[in-house]
Short mmCIF file of C-alpha atoms and ligand atoms in Angstrom, two decimals:
data_model
loop_
_atom_site.label_atom_id
_atom_site.label_comp_id
_atom_site.label_asym_id
_atom_site.label_seq_id
_atom_site.Cartn_x
_atom_site.Cartn_y
_atom_site.Cartn_z
CA UNK A 119 39.56 -12.07 127.16
CA UNK A 120 42.32 -10.54 123.78
CA UNK A 121 44.78 -9.50 125.30
CA UNK A 122 46.38 -6.46 124.91
CA UNK A 123 49.70 -7.35 122.83
CA UNK A 124 46.72 -8.56 120.27
CA UNK A 125 45.25 -4.93 120.09
CA UNK A 126 48.59 -3.19 119.67
CA UNK A 127 49.92 -2.20 116.73
CA UNK A 128 52.28 -5.53 115.27
CA UNK A 129 55.38 -3.16 114.32
CA UNK A 130 55.36 -1.72 118.34
CA UNK A 131 55.88 -5.13 120.06
CA UNK A 132 59.41 -5.82 118.95
CA UNK A 133 60.78 -2.40 118.99
CA UNK A 134 63.51 -1.68 120.10
CA UNK A 135 63.29 1.68 122.96
CA UNK A 136 65.99 3.59 121.99
CA UNK A 137 68.29 3.71 125.14
CA UNK A 138 69.32 7.53 125.48
CA UNK A 139 72.18 8.38 128.13
CA UNK A 140 71.28 7.24 131.04
CA UNK A 141 70.90 10.90 133.01
CA UNK A 142 72.76 12.28 136.09
CA UNK A 143 69.62 11.67 138.36
CA UNK A 144 68.75 8.57 137.61
CA UNK A 145 73.19 7.15 138.43
CA UNK A 146 73.16 9.89 141.91
CA UNK A 147 69.62 7.99 142.97
CA UNK A 148 71.31 4.46 141.95
CA UNK A 149 74.51 4.28 143.41
CA UNK A 150 73.54 6.79 145.80
CA UNK A 151 76.63 9.27 145.16
CA UNK A 152 76.27 13.46 145.41
CA UNK A 153 74.64 14.34 141.36
CA UNK A 154 77.30 17.31 141.89
CA UNK A 155 80.15 15.12 141.59
CA UNK A 156 79.29 13.27 138.65
CA UNK A 157 79.59 14.38 134.98
CA UNK A 158 77.49 13.66 132.23
CA UNK A 159 79.75 11.98 128.19
CA UNK A 160 76.47 10.46 126.75
CA UNK A 161 74.88 12.67 124.84
CA UNK A 162 76.86 14.89 122.59
CA UNK A 163 75.60 17.98 125.12
CA UNK A 164 76.74 20.67 124.93
CA UNK A 165 79.39 21.17 127.76
CA UNK A 166 79.21 25.11 127.81
CA UNK A 167 75.47 25.02 128.86
CA UNK A 168 72.86 27.10 126.73
CA UNK A 169 74.03 30.32 125.57
CA UNK A 170 73.40 33.19 127.96
CA UNK A 171 71.34 35.24 126.30
CA UNK A 172 69.55 32.41 125.17
CA UNK A 173 68.48 31.80 129.10
CA UNK A 174 67.45 35.10 129.58
CA UNK A 175 64.92 35.17 126.15
CA UNK A 176 63.96 32.31 127.56
CA UNK A 177 63.48 33.63 131.31
CA UNK A 178 62.08 36.38 129.46
CA UNK A 179 59.04 33.80 127.15
CA UNK A 180 58.41 32.79 130.48
CA UNK A 181 55.18 35.75 131.67
CA UNK A 182 53.44 34.60 128.34
CA UNK A 183 53.53 31.00 129.15
CA UNK A 184 49.70 30.88 129.29
CA UNK A 185 49.18 31.66 126.04
CA UNK A 186 49.46 29.08 122.86
CA UNK A 187 52.57 29.10 121.11
CA UNK A 188 53.00 30.80 117.55
CA UNK A 189 52.41 27.36 115.66
CA UNK A 190 53.80 29.06 112.41
CA UNK A 191 56.98 29.62 114.03
CA UNK A 192 57.11 32.68 112.03
CA UNK A 193 59.66 34.71 114.57
CA UNK A 194 62.61 31.45 114.56
CA UNK A 195 62.00 30.30 110.88
CA UNK A 196 62.38 33.98 109.88
CA UNK A 197 65.65 34.42 112.14
CA UNK A 198 66.73 30.85 110.64
CA UNK A 199 65.82 31.40 106.99
CA UNK A 200 67.82 35.13 107.61
CA UNK A 201 70.84 33.76 109.01
CA UNK A 202 71.03 31.07 105.86
CA UNK A 203 70.20 33.25 102.95
CA UNK A 204 67.43 31.52 102.23
CA UNK A 205 63.59 32.32 102.72
CA UNK A 206 61.35 31.12 104.68
CA UNK A 207 58.79 28.67 103.60
CA UNK A 208 62.11 27.00 103.97
CA UNK A 209 62.48 25.94 106.84
CA UNK A 210 60.15 23.47 109.43
CA UNK A 211 60.55 23.41 112.96
CA UNK A 212 60.11 20.03 114.97
CA UNK A 213 59.82 18.90 118.89
CA UNK A 214 64.66 18.59 118.22
CA UNK A 215 65.27 17.79 114.28
CA UNK A 216 64.14 14.09 115.80
CA UNK A 217 60.87 14.98 114.84
CA UNK A 218 61.36 15.87 111.57
CA UNK A 219 62.66 12.86 110.89
CA UNK A 220 59.17 11.28 111.52
CA UNK A 221 57.50 14.09 110.05
CA UNK A 222 59.49 12.97 106.63
CA UNK A 223 58.16 9.10 107.09
CA UNK A 224 54.81 10.50 107.61
CA UNK A 225 55.17 13.02 104.78
CA UNK A 226 57.15 10.62 102.12
CA UNK A 227 56.04 6.38 103.01
CA UNK A 228 53.57 3.71 103.19
CA UNK A 229 53.25 0.79 105.82
CA UNK A 230 54.43 -1.98 103.69
CA UNK A 231 55.82 -0.87 100.19
CA UNK A 232 57.87 1.17 100.91
CA UNK A 233 61.80 1.17 101.40
CA UNK A 234 64.36 3.44 103.34
CA UNK A 235 68.16 2.98 102.88
CA UNK A 236 70.68 4.03 105.49
CA UNK A 237 74.07 2.72 106.67
CA UNK A 238 75.07 0.06 109.27
CA UNK A 239 76.34 2.26 112.19
CA UNK A 240 74.04 4.96 111.22
CA UNK A 241 72.32 6.88 113.72
CA UNK A 242 69.53 4.18 115.42
CA UNK A 243 66.64 6.41 115.14
CA UNK A 244 66.47 5.91 111.09
CA UNK A 245 65.94 2.36 111.49
CA UNK A 246 63.90 2.88 115.03
CA UNK A 247 61.30 4.81 113.23
CA UNK A 248 61.37 3.04 109.61
CA UNK A 249 60.07 -0.20 112.26
CA UNK A 250 56.84 1.85 113.95
CA UNK A 251 56.05 3.05 110.12
CA UNK A 252 56.01 -0.56 108.25
CA UNK A 253 58.64 0.68 106.41
CA UNK A 254 61.39 -1.63 104.62
CA UNK A 255 65.10 -0.41 105.98
CA UNK A 256 67.62 -1.03 104.08
CA UNK A 257 70.75 -1.17 106.33
CA UNK A 258 74.55 -0.81 103.27
CA UNK A 259 77.28 -2.17 104.82
CA UNK A 260 79.52 1.32 105.81
CA UNK A 261 83.51 1.10 105.33
CA UNK A 262 85.45 1.98 107.99
CA UNK A 263 83.16 3.10 110.07
CA UNK A 264 82.08 5.25 106.77
CA UNK A 265 78.87 5.83 104.96
CA UNK A 266 79.51 3.49 101.16
CA UNK A 267 77.46 5.99 99.01
CA UNK A 268 78.03 4.05 96.22
CA UNK A 269 77.00 1.28 97.82
CA UNK A 270 74.32 3.40 99.07
CA UNK A 271 73.15 4.39 95.67
CA UNK A 272 73.20 1.17 94.16
CA UNK A 273 70.99 -0.15 97.65
CA UNK A 274 68.26 1.52 95.79
CA UNK A 275 64.77 0.71 94.50
CA UNK A 276 61.92 1.72 92.91
CA UNK A 277 59.99 1.53 96.34
CA UNK A 278 62.26 3.73 97.82
CA UNK A 279 61.39 6.55 99.34
CA UNK A 280 64.58 8.08 101.25
CA UNK A 281 68.15 7.45 102.01
CA UNK A 282 69.24 8.80 105.23
CA UNK A 283 73.23 10.18 106.08
CA UNK A 284 74.61 11.00 108.44
CA UNK A 285 77.97 13.75 108.64
CA UNK A 286 79.18 13.73 110.74
CA UNK A 287 77.10 10.02 111.36
CA UNK A 288 76.32 9.85 115.21
CA UNK A 289 78.06 7.36 117.26
CA UNK A 290 81.38 7.10 114.90
CA UNK A 291 82.03 10.92 114.21
CA UNK A 292 82.65 9.87 111.02
CA UNK A 293 82.05 12.37 107.75
CA UNK A 294 81.34 12.07 103.77
CA UNK A 295 84.28 14.25 101.80
CA UNK A 296 82.74 16.99 100.33
CA UNK A 297 83.43 15.67 96.57
CA UNK A 298 81.37 12.13 97.77
CA UNK A 299 78.68 13.64 99.46
CA UNK A 300 77.69 15.80 95.99
CA UNK A 301 78.49 12.62 93.62
CA UNK A 302 75.73 11.32 95.45
CA UNK A 303 73.05 14.13 95.47
CA UNK A 304 73.99 13.94 91.77
CA UNK A 305 73.54 10.39 91.06
CA UNK A 306 70.44 9.99 93.33
CA UNK A 307 67.06 9.34 91.10
CA UNK A 308 63.91 11.96 91.83
CA UNK A 309 61.97 9.03 93.24
CA UNK A 310 64.15 9.25 95.78
CA UNK A 311 64.31 12.39 99.04
CA UNK A 312 67.89 12.92 100.16
CA UNK A 313 67.81 13.31 103.72
CA UNK A 314 71.22 15.08 105.44
CA UNK A 315 71.32 14.23 109.09
CA UNK A 316 73.63 17.72 109.95
CA UNK A 317 73.08 17.42 114.03
CA UNK A 318 76.26 17.88 113.90
CA UNK A 319 77.21 20.01 110.93
CA UNK A 320 78.36 23.49 113.18
CA UNK A 321 81.65 21.28 113.56
CA UNK A 322 82.59 20.30 110.85
CA UNK A 323 85.95 22.05 109.22
CA UNK A 324 85.45 22.31 106.07
CA UNK A 325 81.95 21.88 105.90
CA UNK A 326 80.16 20.63 102.66
CA UNK A 327 77.43 23.98 100.87
CA UNK A 328 74.09 21.65 101.19
CA UNK A 329 72.26 24.79 101.90
CA UNK A 330 73.52 25.00 98.34
CA UNK A 331 71.06 21.99 96.80
CA UNK A 332 68.20 23.44 98.69
CA UNK A 333 68.56 26.31 97.16
CA UNK A 334 68.75 24.54 93.99
CA UNK A 335 65.49 23.15 94.06
CA UNK A 336 66.08 19.65 94.27
CA UNK A 337 65.35 17.01 96.43
CA UNK A 338 67.10 17.10 99.36
CA UNK A 339 65.78 17.87 103.96
CA UNK A 340 68.78 19.43 105.70
CA UNK A 341 68.47 18.29 109.53
CA UNK A 342 69.49 20.56 111.70
CA UNK A 343 69.72 21.07 115.70
CA UNK A 344 69.32 23.40 118.64
CA UNK A 345 70.26 20.51 120.82
CA UNK A 346 73.98 20.64 119.88
CA UNK A 347 75.99 23.21 119.00
CA UNK A 348 73.13 25.51 120.86
CA UNK A 349 73.40 23.32 124.08
CA UNK A 350 69.65 23.83 124.10
CA UNK A 351 68.41 19.46 124.30
CA UNK A 352 66.22 20.30 127.06
CA UNK A 353 64.29 22.33 125.18
CA UNK A 354 63.54 19.87 121.57
CA UNK A 355 63.96 22.07 118.95
CA UNK A 356 65.88 21.71 115.73
CA UNK A 357 64.32 22.24 112.47
CA UNK A 358 63.88 21.33 108.98
CA UNK A 359 65.84 22.99 106.09
CA UNK A 360 63.79 22.11 102.21
CA UNK A 361 62.68 23.43 98.84
CA UNK A 362 59.66 25.11 99.83
CA UNK A 363 57.25 21.63 98.47
CA UNK A 364 58.63 20.17 101.00
CA UNK A 365 58.47 21.18 103.36
CA UNK A 366 54.96 22.64 102.61
CA UNK A 367 54.23 18.29 102.70
CA UNK A 368 56.10 18.26 105.54
CA UNK A 369 54.25 21.37 108.02
CA UNK A 370 50.71 18.73 107.36
CA UNK A 371 52.44 16.06 108.97
CA UNK A 372 52.76 17.49 111.92
CA UNK A 373 51.05 18.52 115.64
CA UNK A 374 49.37 22.32 115.32
CA UNK A 375 52.26 23.08 118.33
CA UNK A 376 55.26 20.97 118.38
CA UNK A 377 58.04 23.51 118.49
CA UNK A 378 57.13 25.46 122.42
CA UNK A 379 56.48 28.58 122.83
CA UNK A 380 59.90 28.47 125.32
CA UNK A 381 62.44 26.95 122.83
CA UNK A 382 60.88 29.49 120.39
CA UNK A 383 62.41 31.86 122.27
CA UNK A 384 65.67 30.28 123.67
CA UNK A 385 66.86 29.03 120.05
CA UNK A 386 65.97 32.88 118.53
CA UNK A 387 68.42 34.28 121.21
CA UNK A 388 70.42 31.31 120.98
CA UNK A 389 71.01 31.62 117.57
CA UNK A 390 71.85 35.11 117.43
CA UNK A 391 75.16 34.37 120.55
CA UNK A 392 77.81 33.66 117.18
CA UNK A 393 80.22 34.14 119.62
CA UNK A 394 78.62 31.35 122.15
CA UNK A 395 78.79 29.26 119.27
CA UNK A 396 82.64 30.09 118.14
CA UNK A 397 83.58 29.31 121.91
CA UNK A 398 82.23 26.13 122.22
CA UNK A 399 83.56 25.04 118.65
CA UNK A 400 86.93 26.08 120.08
CA UNK A 401 86.78 23.94 123.09
CA UNK A 402 84.97 20.85 120.89
CA UNK A 403 88.79 20.79 118.61
CA UNK A 404 90.51 21.09 121.66
CA UNK A 405 88.99 18.46 123.34
CA UNK A 406 88.41 16.00 121.09
CA UNK A 407 92.35 16.75 120.78
CA UNK A 408 93.77 16.39 123.61
CA UNK A 409 91.11 13.32 124.36
CA UNK A 410 92.45 10.71 120.61
CA UNK A 411 95.80 11.88 121.42
CA UNK A 412 95.31 10.16 125.34
CA UNK A 413 93.75 7.32 123.27
CA UNK A 414 96.67 6.34 121.15
CA UNK A 415 98.96 6.97 123.71
CA UNK A 416 97.49 4.73 125.48
CA UNK A 417 97.63 2.20 122.62
CA UNK A 418 93.03 2.65 122.47
CA UNK A 419 91.93 1.52 118.77
CA UNK A 420 89.31 5.41 118.38
CA UNK A 421 87.66 6.51 115.24
CA UNK A 422 89.34 10.49 114.21
CA UNK A 423 86.07 12.06 114.72
CA UNK A 424 84.29 15.48 113.45
CA UNK A 425 81.84 16.32 116.29
CA UNK A 426 82.02 15.76 119.23
CA UNK A 427 81.74 12.70 120.77
CA UNK A 428 84.55 10.15 119.90
CA UNK A 429 84.12 6.48 119.37
CA UNK A 430 86.35 3.93 121.39
CA UNK A 431 87.49 0.73 121.22
CA UNK A 432 87.54 -0.83 124.52
CA UNK A 433 87.00 -4.29 124.71
CA UNK A 434 83.83 -4.87 126.20
CA UNK A 435 82.12 -1.35 126.64
CA UNK A 436 79.31 -2.87 129.20
CA UNK A 437 81.57 -3.49 131.44
CA UNK A 438 83.51 -0.74 131.42
CA UNK A 439 80.34 1.91 131.59
CA UNK A 440 79.51 0.15 134.50
CA UNK A 441 83.01 0.66 135.78
CA UNK A 442 83.20 4.11 135.15
CA UNK A 443 79.54 4.30 136.02
CA UNK A 444 80.26 3.29 139.80
CA UNK A 445 83.19 6.50 139.82
CA UNK A 446 80.42 9.28 138.53
CA UNK A 447 81.31 9.58 135.31
CA UNK A 448 78.21 8.42 132.50
CA UNK A 449 79.80 7.25 128.96
CA UNK A 450 77.75 5.50 126.69
CA UNK A 451 77.89 2.34 125.63
CA UNK A 452 77.55 1.38 122.77
CA UNK A 453 75.83 -2.45 123.04
CA UNK A 454 72.44 -0.82 121.19
CA UNK A 455 75.08 -0.42 118.08
CA UNK A 456 75.66 -3.92 117.51
CA UNK A 457 79.16 -2.77 118.83
CA UNK A 458 80.00 -4.11 122.41
CA UNK A 459 83.29 -3.33 122.18
CA UNK A 460 83.37 -0.12 122.41
CA UNK A 461 82.22 3.18 124.45
CA UNK A 462 81.48 6.53 123.21
CA UNK A 463 82.35 9.35 124.90
CA UNK A 464 81.27 12.74 124.47
CA UNK A 465 83.57 15.37 124.73
CA UNK A 466 83.66 17.66 127.64
CA UNK A 467 84.93 20.50 129.68
CA UNK A 468 89.16 20.04 130.03
CA UNK A 469 88.23 19.44 133.57
CA UNK A 470 86.05 17.04 132.82
CA UNK A 471 87.97 14.87 130.09
CA UNK A 472 90.83 14.94 131.98
CA UNK A 473 88.79 13.31 135.07
CA UNK A 474 87.43 10.57 132.21
CA UNK A 475 90.89 9.86 130.89
CA UNK A 476 91.77 9.93 134.57
CA UNK A 477 89.47 7.54 135.51
CA UNK A 478 89.75 5.17 131.62
CA UNK A 479 92.63 3.08 132.62
CA UNK A 480 91.15 1.15 136.11
CA UNK A 481 88.24 1.23 134.28
CA UNK A 482 89.21 -0.93 131.32
CA UNK A 483 91.72 -3.20 133.42
CA UNK A 484 91.46 -7.28 132.78
CA UNK A 485 89.70 -5.90 129.40
CA UNK A 486 91.64 -3.78 126.51
CA UNK A 487 95.61 -3.77 126.73
CA UNK A 488 96.53 -0.26 127.33
CA UNK A 489 100.38 0.94 126.76
CA UNK A 490 101.73 2.33 129.30
CA UNK A 491 101.99 5.59 127.95
CA UNK A 492 105.64 6.28 126.72
CA UNK A 493 104.30 6.65 123.12
CA UNK A 494 103.55 10.24 123.12
CA UNK A 495 103.16 10.04 119.08
CA UNK A 496 99.60 9.64 118.98
CA UNK A 497 98.76 5.82 116.17
CA UNK A 498 97.85 8.08 112.61
CA UNK A 499 96.56 6.97 109.88
CA UNK A 500 95.01 3.12 111.89
CA UNK A 501 91.63 2.81 110.13
CA UNK A 502 89.41 1.06 111.62
CA UNK A 503 88.32 -1.72 109.41
CA UNK A 504 91.44 -3.93 111.21
CA UNK A 505 89.97 -4.86 114.08
CA UNK A 506 86.29 -4.52 113.03
C1 LIG B 18 72.62 12.27 114.21
C2 LIG B 18 71.74 12.81 114.78
N1 LIG B 18 70.58 12.81 114.54
C3 LIG B 18 69.45 14.09 115.36
C4 LIG B 18 69.86 13.68 116.53
C5 LIG B 18 68.44 13.77 117.54
O1 LIG B 18 69.02 15.14 117.48
P1 LIG B 18 67.27 16.43 118.39
O2 LIG B 18 66.20 15.93 118.24
O3 LIG B 18 67.70 16.49 119.73
O4 LIG B 18 67.51 18.07 118.37
C6 LIG B 18 70.84 13.09 116.94
C7 LIG B 18 71.12 13.71 118.49
O5 LIG B 18 71.92 12.64 119.41
C8 LIG B 18 71.66 12.50 116.50
O6 LIG B 18 72.45 12.31 117.09
#
């Protein structure tokens, strides 16, 4: 009898699925720990939780859960457009911004014909999706964990349709400069759509005016999400911003009800809660500084971050992940990103950050040399290229 593997799509067979952060419940079950004693700093979630206004709006919307959602997302798209001084026709909703990535492949690529360009250590879903769609991904080496934009431009061929750039990038936390981004966008040939993944945009100081490029009618798609600064990752809601011509194409590729009603209600209220976003940025900035200075005092090599997480060299990330997990601290091993010596830790509340740092020295034993903490000036000017 013909095997199921022979019946399945060839692209699927070699696919290594995306490895998400380990859920608290899984760790509690596997290790017999009390879930309330576990902290998760593994998925760049918001340690403050969702905006209370979003929670209230979602509660209300539950009572109408017997109705299908508004497939056109009229109110949420209007709210997003108003927030950014764009038109509703410039907004497309996604089941998380991850879905926008998928819509882009559906819309602009053909298997075996087209290519995408991305950078080494970029968010994993771009290349995963390329594989699934049978599209060749050209992965350009980065410099100090930062995308090398001129090299990415040089990698473009007549077959390239999408070029993916996350700034800040996950898992490195690095950003490109506003000037470099401007040059990059100016020099991109017209047969290539620039996909700017702005999942962590709201954490930036001095952010680039990327929306200006949408208003200018350029071939860019901005991907943003309610999962990070808004604290609504469980709802799966994100959006793309682009010209009406581009969003019209993307809208054709989505399922009729891809954004659920509860998510739409929560997102509208969350978007309006500017205070909650400000609080989240403030706690993130403080926590990041606290964690980065502690790494520096310990003599650990970390990549200075512009987002709500930090990538740090610990010798054996898989082992440190296991040791910390046994102590009820979930972080992310970077083995799947081909960075086996690293872990990535999300910024939590001050208590969570302190607990992670208290457990860390024991988890590093025998793996990496740790300074005794007497040096309290951070290692400034450390360049990741020294150890890559
Ligand atoms: C760079 C980047 N882009 C996109 C996403 C997807 O976010 P979501 O699908 O939750 O909107 C993530 C999630 O971690 C991310 O780190």
